[in-house]
Amino acid sequence: MTMPVIGPAPSAVLRAALQLYPAQYRRERGEELAEVFADTTAAGGRAAVAREVLGLAVYGLRVRLGLTGASAAGRLLALVAPMIAGAVVGATMVPWLATLERTTRWLAWDDSFGNHVRAFGPPAAALLLGVAALLGRWTAVRVTALLLGAVGLYDLGDAAWRTSGLDVWWVGYVGMATLPFVVAGLLLIAAPTDLLPRPGLRTGGLVLASMAAGGLLEAVQNWDDTTFPLDLQWFVVMLIAPMLLTFAGLRGRMGPAAVGLAVLVLTGPGSLFNIWRESGGISHLLPVAVPVVALLVLVAVAEHRFGRRQTFGMVPGRV
């Protein structure tokens, strides 16, 4: 592959960025990428070079991870993005509204600026995320979702750091409320930008419906009640049912798979923690978990094999 003559430093960073692409992709498209890079940065300064290198590096990671618009995973993430954005809004607002009276008493006791930010920052960010999703402003959606995810990750780290030793129960309890936002932010970042839907009635309706569904799922899980009144079987259903829906993606049915993935983001952490808690620990859980996981693997393999045969039969010669 011929590298453009643009100075030693840019050439070095360009080589580093191209190394993120799979070897076959570099062999087939490497010279083209290098030429485009040389053309777009010929009249630019260091900022232009840095911007182009970053763009190449990010896309290289997408190609290597299979998260481009040409991949099934990329199409699935783009389809589920409005659902996740709306679900995050509902999952943020319902607990906040449910504990508003307690928050008011807390602020009456200590009305410092930091406490006001902690109390009103997440719902304000969630509302901003919802408006951005309705307007199709996906950069704002991603930034806000990452902000909520970062807050969740901080709360989870704080829970682990402040406990004497590692209190798995407390970390898991906090993780039920925080990990969905971390995962949601990562999935929204991973969605291919070129496939994200434009604003319209369909996208707006999907976002609004997901807000309601996300709030309902959060209320049903009742994560803020330490007595966990729901039965163990209910949490199994909330974990297995959306997981089976995601298997529809192995047969090219992206709609059901997107619904399953969106639900799984919200219910997965809470379901896993409650199944672990109600089972009495890992030693009691393994005899049930191992055959269930084995069955899910068999179902996934069967779906994948059947789906491939069906796809080849429907669209001959298509890669």
PDB file of N, CA, C and O in Angstrom, residues 32 67 135 181 224 319:
ATOM      1  N   GLU A  32      -6.851   3.506  -1.544  1.00  0.00           N
ATOM      2  CA  GLU A  32      -7.930   4.479  -1.743  1.00  0.00           C
ATOM      3  C   GLU A  32      -8.098   5.358  -0.514  1.00  0.00           C
ATOM      4  O   GLU A  32      -8.244   6.584  -0.627  1.00  0.00           O
ATOM      5  N   LEU A  67     -19.862  -3.088  12.837  1.00  0.00           N
ATOM      6  CA  LEU A  67     -20.911  -2.146  13.222  1.00  0.00           C
ATOM      7  C   LEU A  67     -21.120  -1.065  12.166  1.00  0.00           C
ATOM      8  O   LEU A  67     -21.424   0.082  12.482  1.00  0.00           O
ATOM      9  N   LEU A 135     -36.528  15.148  17.499  1.00  0.00           N
ATOM     10  CA  LEU A 135     -36.094  16.036  16.414  1.00  0.00           C
ATOM     11  C   LEU A 135     -35.059  15.391  15.508  1.00  0.00           C
ATOM     12  O   LEU A 135     -34.610  16.000  14.533  1.00  0.00           O
ATOM     13  N   PHE A 181     -28.331   2.442  31.833  1.00  0.00           N
ATOM     14  CA  PHE A 181     -27.951   3.707  31.199  1.00  0.00           C
ATOM     15  C   PHE A 181     -26.554   3.632  30.595  1.00  0.00           C
ATOM     16  O   PHE A 181     -26.285   4.241  29.562  1.00  0.00           O
ATOM     17  N   ASP A 224     -36.379   0.202  43.301  1.00  0.00           N
ATOM     18  CA  ASP A 224     -36.097   1.006  44.489  1.00  0.00           C
ATOM     19  C   ASP A 224     -36.702   0.412  45.764  1.00  0.00           C
ATOM     20  O   ASP A 224     -36.596   0.995  46.831  1.00  0.00           O
ATOM     21  N   VAL A 319     -24.656 -11.421  -1.158  1.00  0.00           N
ATOM     22  CA  VAL A 319     -23.723 -11.587  -0.057  1.00  0.00           C
ATOM     23  C   VAL A 319     -24.243 -10.814   1.131  1.00  0.00           C
ATOM     24  O   VAL A 319     -24.562  -9.643   0.995  1.00  0.00           O
TER      25      VAL A 319
END
